[in-house]
CSV table of C-alpha atoms and ligand atoms in Angstrom, one decimal:
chain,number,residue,atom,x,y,z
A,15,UNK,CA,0.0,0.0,0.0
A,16,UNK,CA,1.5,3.9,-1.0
A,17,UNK,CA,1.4,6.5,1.3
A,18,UNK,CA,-1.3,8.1,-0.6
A,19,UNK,CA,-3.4,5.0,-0.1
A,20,UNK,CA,-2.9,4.9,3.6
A,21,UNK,CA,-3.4,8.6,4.4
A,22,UNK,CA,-6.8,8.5,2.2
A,23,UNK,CA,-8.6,4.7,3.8
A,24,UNK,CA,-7.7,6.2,7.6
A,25,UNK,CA,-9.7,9.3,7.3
A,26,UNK,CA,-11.7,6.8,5.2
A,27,UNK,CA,-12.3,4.7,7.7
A,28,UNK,CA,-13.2,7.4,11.0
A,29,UNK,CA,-15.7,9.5,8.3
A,30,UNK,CA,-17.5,6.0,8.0
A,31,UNK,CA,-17.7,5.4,11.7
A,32,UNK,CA,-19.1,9.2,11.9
A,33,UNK,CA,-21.6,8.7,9.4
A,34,UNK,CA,-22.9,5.2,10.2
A,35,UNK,CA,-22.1,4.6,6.3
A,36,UNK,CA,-20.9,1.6,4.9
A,37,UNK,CA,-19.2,1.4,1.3
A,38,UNK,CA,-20.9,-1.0,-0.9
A,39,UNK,CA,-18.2,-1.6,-4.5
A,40,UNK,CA,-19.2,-3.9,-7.5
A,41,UNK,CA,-17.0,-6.4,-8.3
A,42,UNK,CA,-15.9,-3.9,-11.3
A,43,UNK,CA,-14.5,-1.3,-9.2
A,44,UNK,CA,-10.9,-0.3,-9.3
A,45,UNK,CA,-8.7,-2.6,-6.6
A,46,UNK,CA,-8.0,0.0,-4.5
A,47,UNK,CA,-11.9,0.9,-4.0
A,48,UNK,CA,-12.6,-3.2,-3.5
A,49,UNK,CA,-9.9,-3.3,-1.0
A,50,UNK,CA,-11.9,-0.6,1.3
A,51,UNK,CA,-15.4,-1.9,1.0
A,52,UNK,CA,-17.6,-3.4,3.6
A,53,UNK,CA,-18.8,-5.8,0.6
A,54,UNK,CA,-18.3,-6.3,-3.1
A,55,UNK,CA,-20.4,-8.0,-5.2
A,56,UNK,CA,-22.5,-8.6,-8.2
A,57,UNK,CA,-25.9,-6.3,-8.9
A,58,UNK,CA,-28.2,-9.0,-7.7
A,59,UNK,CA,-26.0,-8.9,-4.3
A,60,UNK,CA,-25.7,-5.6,-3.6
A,61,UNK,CA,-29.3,-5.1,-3.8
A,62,UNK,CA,-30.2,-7.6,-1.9
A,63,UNK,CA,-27.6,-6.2,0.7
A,64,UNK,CA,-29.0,-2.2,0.1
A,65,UNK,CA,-32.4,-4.0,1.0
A,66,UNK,CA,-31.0,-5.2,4.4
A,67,UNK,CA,-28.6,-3.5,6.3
A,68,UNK,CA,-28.8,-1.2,9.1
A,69,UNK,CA,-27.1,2.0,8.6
A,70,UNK,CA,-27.5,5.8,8.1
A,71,UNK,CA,-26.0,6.0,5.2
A,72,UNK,CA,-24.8,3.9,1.7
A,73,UNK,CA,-21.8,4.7,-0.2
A,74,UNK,CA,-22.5,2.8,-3.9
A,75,UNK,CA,-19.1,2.2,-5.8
A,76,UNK,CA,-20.6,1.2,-9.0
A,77,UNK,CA,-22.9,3.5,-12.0
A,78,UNK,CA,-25.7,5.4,-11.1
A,79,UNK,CA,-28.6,2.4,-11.5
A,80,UNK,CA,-27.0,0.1,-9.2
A,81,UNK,CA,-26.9,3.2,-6.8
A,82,UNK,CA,-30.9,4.4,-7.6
A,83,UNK,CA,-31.8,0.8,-6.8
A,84,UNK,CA,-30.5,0.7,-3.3
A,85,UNK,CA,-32.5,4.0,-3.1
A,86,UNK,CA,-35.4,2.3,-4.3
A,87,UNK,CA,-35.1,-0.5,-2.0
A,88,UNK,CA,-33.9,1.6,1.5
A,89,UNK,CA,-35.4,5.4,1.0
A,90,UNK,CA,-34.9,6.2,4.7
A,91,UNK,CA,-31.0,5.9,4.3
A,92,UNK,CA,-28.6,8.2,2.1
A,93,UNK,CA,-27.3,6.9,-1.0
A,94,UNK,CA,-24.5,8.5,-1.9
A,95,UNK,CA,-22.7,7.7,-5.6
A,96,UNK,CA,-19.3,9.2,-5.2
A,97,UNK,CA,-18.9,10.2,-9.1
A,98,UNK,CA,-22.4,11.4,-10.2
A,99,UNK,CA,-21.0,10.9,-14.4
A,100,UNK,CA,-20.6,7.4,-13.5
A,101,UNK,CA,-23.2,6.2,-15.4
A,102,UNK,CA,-24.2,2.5,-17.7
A,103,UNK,CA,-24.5,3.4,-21.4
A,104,UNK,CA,-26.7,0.2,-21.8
A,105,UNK,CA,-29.1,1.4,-18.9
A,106,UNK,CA,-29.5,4.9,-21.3
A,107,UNK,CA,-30.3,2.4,-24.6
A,108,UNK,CA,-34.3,2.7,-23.3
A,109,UNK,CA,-36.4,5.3,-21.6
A,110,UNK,CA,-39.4,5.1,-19.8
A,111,UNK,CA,-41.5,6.6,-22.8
A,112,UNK,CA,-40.0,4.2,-25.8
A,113,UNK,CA,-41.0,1.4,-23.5
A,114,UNK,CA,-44.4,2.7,-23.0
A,115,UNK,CA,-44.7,2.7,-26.6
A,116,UNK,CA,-43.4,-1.0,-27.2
A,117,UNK,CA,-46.0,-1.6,-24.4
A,118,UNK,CA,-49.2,0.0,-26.4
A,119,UNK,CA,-47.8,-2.3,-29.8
A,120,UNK,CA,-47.9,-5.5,-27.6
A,121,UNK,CA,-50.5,-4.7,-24.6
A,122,UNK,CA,-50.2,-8.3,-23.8
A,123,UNK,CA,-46.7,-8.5,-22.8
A,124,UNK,CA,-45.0,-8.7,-19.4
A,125,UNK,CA,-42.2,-6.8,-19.2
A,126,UNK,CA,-39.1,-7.9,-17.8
A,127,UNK,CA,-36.4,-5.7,-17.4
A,128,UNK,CA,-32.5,-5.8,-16.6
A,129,UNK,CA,-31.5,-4.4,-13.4
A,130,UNK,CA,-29.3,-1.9,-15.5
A,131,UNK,CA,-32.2,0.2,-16.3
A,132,UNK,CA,-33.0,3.6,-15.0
A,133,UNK,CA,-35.9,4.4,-12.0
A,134,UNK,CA,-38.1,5.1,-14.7
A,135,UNK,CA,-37.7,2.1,-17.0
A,136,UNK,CA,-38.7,-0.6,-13.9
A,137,UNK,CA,-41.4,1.8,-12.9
A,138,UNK,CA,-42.9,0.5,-16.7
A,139,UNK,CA,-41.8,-2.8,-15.5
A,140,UNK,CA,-43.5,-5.9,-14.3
A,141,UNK,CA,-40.9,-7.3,-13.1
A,142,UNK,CA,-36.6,-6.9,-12.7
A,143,UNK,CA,-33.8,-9.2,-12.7
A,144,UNK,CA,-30.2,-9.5,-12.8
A,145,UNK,CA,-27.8,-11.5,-15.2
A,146,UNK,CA,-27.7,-14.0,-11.7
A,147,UNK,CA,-31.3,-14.9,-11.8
A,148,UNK,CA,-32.5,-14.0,-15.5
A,149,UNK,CA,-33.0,-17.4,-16.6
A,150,UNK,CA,-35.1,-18.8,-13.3
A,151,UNK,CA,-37.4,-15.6,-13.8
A,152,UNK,CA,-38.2,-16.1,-17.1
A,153,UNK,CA,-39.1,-19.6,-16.3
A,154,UNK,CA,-41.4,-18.2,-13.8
A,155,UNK,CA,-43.2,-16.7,-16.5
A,156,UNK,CA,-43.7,-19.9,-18.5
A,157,UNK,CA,-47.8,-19.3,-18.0
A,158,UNK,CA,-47.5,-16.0,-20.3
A,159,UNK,CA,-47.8,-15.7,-23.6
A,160,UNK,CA,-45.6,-12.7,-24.6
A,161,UNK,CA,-42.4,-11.3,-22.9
A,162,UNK,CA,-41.0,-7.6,-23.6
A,163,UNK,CA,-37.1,-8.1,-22.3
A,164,UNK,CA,-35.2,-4.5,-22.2
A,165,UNK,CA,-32.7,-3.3,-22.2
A,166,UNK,CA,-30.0,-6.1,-23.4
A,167,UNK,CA,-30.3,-8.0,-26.4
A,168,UNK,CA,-27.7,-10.3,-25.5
A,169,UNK,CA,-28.6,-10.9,-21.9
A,170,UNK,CA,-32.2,-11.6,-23.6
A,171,UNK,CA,-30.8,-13.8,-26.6
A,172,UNK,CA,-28.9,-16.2,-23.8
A,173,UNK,CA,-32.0,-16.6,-21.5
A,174,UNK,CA,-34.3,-17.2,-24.6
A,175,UNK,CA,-31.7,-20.0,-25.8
A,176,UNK,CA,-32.2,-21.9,-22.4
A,177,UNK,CA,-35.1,-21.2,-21.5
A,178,UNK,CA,-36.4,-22.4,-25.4
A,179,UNK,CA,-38.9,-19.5,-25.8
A,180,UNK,CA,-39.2,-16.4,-28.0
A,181,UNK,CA,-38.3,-13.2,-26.2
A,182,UNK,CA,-39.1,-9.6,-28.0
A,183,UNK,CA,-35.8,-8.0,-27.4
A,184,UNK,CA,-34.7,-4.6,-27.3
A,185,UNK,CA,-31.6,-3.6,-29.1
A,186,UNK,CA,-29.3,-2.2,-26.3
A,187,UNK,CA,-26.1,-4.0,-25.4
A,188,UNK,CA,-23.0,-3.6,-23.1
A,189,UNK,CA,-20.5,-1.0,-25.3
A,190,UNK,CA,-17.9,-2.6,-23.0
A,191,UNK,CA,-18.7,-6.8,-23.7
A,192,UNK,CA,-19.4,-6.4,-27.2
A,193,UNK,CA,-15.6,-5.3,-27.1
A,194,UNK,CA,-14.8,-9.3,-26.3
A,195,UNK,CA,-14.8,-11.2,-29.5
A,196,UNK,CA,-14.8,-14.8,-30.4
A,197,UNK,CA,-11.3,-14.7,-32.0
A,198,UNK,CA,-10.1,-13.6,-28.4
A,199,UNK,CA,-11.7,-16.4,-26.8
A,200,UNK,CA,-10.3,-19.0,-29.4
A,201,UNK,CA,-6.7,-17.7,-29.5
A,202,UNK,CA,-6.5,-17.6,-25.9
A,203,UNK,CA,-8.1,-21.5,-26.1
A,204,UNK,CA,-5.1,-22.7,-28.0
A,205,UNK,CA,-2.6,-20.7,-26.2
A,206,UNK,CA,-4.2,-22.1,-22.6
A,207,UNK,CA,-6.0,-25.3,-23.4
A,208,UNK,CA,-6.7,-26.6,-19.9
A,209,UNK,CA,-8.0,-23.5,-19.3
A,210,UNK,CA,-11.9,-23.3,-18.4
A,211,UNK,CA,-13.9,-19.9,-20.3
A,212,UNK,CA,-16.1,-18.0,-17.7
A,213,UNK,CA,-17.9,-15.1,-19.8
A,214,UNK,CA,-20.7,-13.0,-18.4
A,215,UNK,CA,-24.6,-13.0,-20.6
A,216,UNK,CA,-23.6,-9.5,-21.4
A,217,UNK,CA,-21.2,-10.9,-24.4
A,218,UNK,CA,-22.4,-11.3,-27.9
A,219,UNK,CA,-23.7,-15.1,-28.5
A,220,UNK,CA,-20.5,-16.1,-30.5
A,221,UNK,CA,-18.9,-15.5,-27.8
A,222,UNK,CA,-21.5,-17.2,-25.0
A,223,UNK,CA,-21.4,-19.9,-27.4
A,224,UNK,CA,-17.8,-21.2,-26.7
A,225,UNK,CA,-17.9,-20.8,-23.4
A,226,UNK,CA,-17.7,-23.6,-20.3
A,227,UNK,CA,-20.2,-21.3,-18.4
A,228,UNK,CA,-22.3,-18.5,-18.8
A,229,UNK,CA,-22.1,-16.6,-15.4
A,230,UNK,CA,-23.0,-13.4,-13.4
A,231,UNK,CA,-19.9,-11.4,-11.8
A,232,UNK,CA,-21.1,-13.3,-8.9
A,233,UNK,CA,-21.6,-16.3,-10.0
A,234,UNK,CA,-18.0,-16.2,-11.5
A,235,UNK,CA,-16.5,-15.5,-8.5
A,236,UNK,CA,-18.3,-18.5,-6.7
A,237,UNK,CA,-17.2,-20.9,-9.7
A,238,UNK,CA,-13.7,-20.2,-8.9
A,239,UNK,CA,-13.5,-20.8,-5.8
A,240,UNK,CA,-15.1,-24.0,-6.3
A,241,UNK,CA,-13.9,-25.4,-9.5
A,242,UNK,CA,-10.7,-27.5,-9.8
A,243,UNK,CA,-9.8,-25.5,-12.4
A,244,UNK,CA,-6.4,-24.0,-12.4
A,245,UNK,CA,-6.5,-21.8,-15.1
A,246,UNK,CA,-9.1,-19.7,-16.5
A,247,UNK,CA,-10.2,-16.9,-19.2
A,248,UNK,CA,-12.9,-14.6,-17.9
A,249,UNK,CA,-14.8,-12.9,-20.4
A,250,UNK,CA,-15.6,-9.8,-18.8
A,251,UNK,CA,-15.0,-6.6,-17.3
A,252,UNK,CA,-11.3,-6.4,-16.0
A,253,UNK,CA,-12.0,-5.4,-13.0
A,254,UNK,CA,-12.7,-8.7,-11.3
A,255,UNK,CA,-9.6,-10.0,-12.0
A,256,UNK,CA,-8.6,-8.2,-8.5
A,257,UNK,CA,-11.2,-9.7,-6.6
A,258,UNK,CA,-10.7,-13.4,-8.2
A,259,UNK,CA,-7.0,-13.2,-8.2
A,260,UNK,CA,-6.9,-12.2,-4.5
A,261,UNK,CA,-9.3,-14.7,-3.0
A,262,UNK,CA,-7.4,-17.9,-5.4
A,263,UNK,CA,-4.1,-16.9,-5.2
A,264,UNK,CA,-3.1,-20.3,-6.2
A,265,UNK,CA,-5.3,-20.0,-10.0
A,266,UNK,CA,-4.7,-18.2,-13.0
A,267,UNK,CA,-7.4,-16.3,-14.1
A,268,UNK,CA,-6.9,-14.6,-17.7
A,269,UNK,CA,-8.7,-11.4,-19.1
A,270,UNK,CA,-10.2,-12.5,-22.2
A,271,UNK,CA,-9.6,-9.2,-23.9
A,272,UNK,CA,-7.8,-6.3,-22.8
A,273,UNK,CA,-9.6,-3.9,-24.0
A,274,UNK,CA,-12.7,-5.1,-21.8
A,275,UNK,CA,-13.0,-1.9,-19.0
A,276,UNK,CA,-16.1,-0.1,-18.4
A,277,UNK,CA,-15.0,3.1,-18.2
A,278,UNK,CA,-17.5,4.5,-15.7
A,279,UNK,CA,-16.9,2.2,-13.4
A,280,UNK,CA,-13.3,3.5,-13.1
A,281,UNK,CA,-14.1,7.1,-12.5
A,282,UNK,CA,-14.6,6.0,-8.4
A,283,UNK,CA,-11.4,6.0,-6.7
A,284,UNK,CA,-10.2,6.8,-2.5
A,285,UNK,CA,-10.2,10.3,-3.2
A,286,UNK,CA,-13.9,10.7,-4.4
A,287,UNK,CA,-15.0,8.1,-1.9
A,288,UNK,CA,-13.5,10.7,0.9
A,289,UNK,CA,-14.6,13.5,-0.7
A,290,UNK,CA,-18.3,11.9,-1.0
A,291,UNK,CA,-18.5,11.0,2.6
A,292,UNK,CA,-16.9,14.7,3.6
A,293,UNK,CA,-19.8,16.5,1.6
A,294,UNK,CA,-22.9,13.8,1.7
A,295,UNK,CA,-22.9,14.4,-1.9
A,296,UNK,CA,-23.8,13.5,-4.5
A,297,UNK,CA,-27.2,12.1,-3.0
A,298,UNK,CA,-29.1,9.8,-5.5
A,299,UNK,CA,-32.9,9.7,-5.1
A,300,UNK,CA,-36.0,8.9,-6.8
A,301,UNK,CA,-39.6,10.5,-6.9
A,302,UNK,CA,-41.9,8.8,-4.7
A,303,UNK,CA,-44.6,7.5,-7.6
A,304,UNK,CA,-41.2,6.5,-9.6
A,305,UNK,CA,-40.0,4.8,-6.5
A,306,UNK,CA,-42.8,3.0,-5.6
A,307,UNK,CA,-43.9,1.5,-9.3
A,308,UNK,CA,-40.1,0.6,-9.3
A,309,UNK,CA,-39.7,-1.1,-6.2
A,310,UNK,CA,-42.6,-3.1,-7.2
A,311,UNK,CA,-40.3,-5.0,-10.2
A,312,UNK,CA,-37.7,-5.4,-7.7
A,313,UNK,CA,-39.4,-6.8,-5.0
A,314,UNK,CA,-41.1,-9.2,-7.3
A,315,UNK,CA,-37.5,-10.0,-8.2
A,316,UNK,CA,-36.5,-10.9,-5.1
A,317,UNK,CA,-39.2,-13.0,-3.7
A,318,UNK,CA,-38.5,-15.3,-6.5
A,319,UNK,CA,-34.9,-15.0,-5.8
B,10,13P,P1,-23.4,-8.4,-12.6
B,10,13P,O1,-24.8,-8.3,-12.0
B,10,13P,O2,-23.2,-9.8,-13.2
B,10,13P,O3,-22.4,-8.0,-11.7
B,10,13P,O4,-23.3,-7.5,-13.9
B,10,13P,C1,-23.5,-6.1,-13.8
B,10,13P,C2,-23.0,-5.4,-15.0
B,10,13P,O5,-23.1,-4.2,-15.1
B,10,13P,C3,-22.4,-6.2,-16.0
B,10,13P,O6,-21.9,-5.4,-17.0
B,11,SF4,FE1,-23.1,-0.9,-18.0
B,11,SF4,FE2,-21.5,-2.5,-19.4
B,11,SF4,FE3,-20.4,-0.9,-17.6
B,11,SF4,FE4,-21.9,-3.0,-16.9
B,11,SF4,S1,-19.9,-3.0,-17.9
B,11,SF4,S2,-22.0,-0.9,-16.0
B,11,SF4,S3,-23.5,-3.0,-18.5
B,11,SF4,S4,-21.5,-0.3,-19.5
């Protein structure tokens, strides 16, 4: 740890105890920010987490929807997001009011959407999910006729492959996991050929295709620590190299592409995270209609979860 470092997670650390705060980080976030959080974790998670703990205040490491819904689900705390631009060009692929006009062409439909979606967008919703439980929701949903699934295509083409149903898909996708491509995936196959592929639902289908499993950041991170697999190319955002490196420090875990960073997750470092818990800002909120319509989706979510 540098000097910098240390300086900037003590007065880290006594601002927390002041505040009653406690610093949630995805599993995408920048080492450093990992290191000082109470948890890390996937989006499923750290909702699930925002839902339940007791505290005055939440710092969200991660982009501004993953922030809103811990807003969504604990309104009496403060949710702080320390870089307010951090935000998930996939969750800004859909607004509310395109959705309600998908909804008036097929009245029938239940709409499921992606937890990277805005306040607005699971207000519309019937019901939310993450890439952790995607599959068993739509399974739920066997009994309905149509499905609208926004905002990822890709997400929606890899649950509508195993779940065996048609899915009306909205054209958004992950600007950072279409950067993977298959030809990454194969050369890095003949290069490490014992080595098992991990990708994340958010990749194109050529690449979901050749992989071993099909996994949310979570999900990945629980594989590796229970797979006998040494070696292993992860098809997703960098970031959680730190995380699965650190707890298997005796397994090889590969990027499969380099060029694989979201670059809003990367704008939260120490610094911000002080200067967030210093000022109480930037505070994320919802509207109390949007809030309530979109808790709705969420909650469904996770009772079935
Ligand atoms: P997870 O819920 O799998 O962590 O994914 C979140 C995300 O934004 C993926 O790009
Ligand atoms: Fe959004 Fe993709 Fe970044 Fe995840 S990795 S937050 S889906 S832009």
């Amino acid at each position: 740890m540098t000097n910098r470092e240390d300086a900037l997670i003590e007065k880290i650390l006594r601002l927390k105890e002041q505040r009653n705060a406690i610093i949630l980080a995805h599993n995408y976030q920048l080492g450093e920010v990992q290191d000082i959080a109470d948890f890390v974790g996937d989006s499923l998670e750290l909702s699930q987490k925002a839902a339940k703990i007791d505290v005055d205040v939440i710092v969200f490491c991660g982009v501004h929807f993953m922030a809103e819904t811990a807003f969504i689900l604990s309104p009496d705390k403060t949710v702080l997001l320390p870089d307010m631009h951090a935000g998930c060009p996939m969750a800004d692929m859909i607004t509310a009011e395109q959705l309600r006009e998908k909804k008036t062409e097929l009245p029938k439909a239940v709409v499921v959407c992606y937890i990277n979606s805005s306040a607005e967008v699971k207000a519309e919703s019937d019901i939310c999910c993450t890439s952790a439980n995607a599959v068993p929701i739509i399974e739920k949903l066997s009994h309905v006729e149509e499905i609208i699934f926004v905002p990822d295509q890709y997400l929606g083409h890899y649950v509508s492959t195993k779940v065996g149903r048609r899915l009306n898909l909205w054209p958004g996708f992950c600007p950072t996991h279409v950067k993977i491509m298959p030809e990454d995936i194969l050369r890095l196959k003949q290069r490490y050929p014992e080595a098992k592929v991990i990708v994340h639902p958010e990749c194109r289908p050529e690449v979901t295709s050749l992989a071993d499993e099909v996994l949310s950041t979570g999900g990945m991170c629980r594989y590796a620590a229970q797979s006998a697999a040494k070696e292993m190319i992860i098809g997703t955002e960098k970031g959680i190299i730190h995380r699965l490196r650190k707890e298997n420090p005796d397994k090889s875990f590969i990027p499969a592409s380099e060029r694989a960073v979201c670059p809003n997750m990367k704008l939260i470092n120490l610094e911000k995270i002080l200067w967030t818990l210093e000022e109480m800002e930037h505070q994320v909120k919802v509207p109390e209609e949007i809030r309530i319509k979109a808790k709705s989706a969420v909650d469904r979510m996770l009772e079935v979860v």
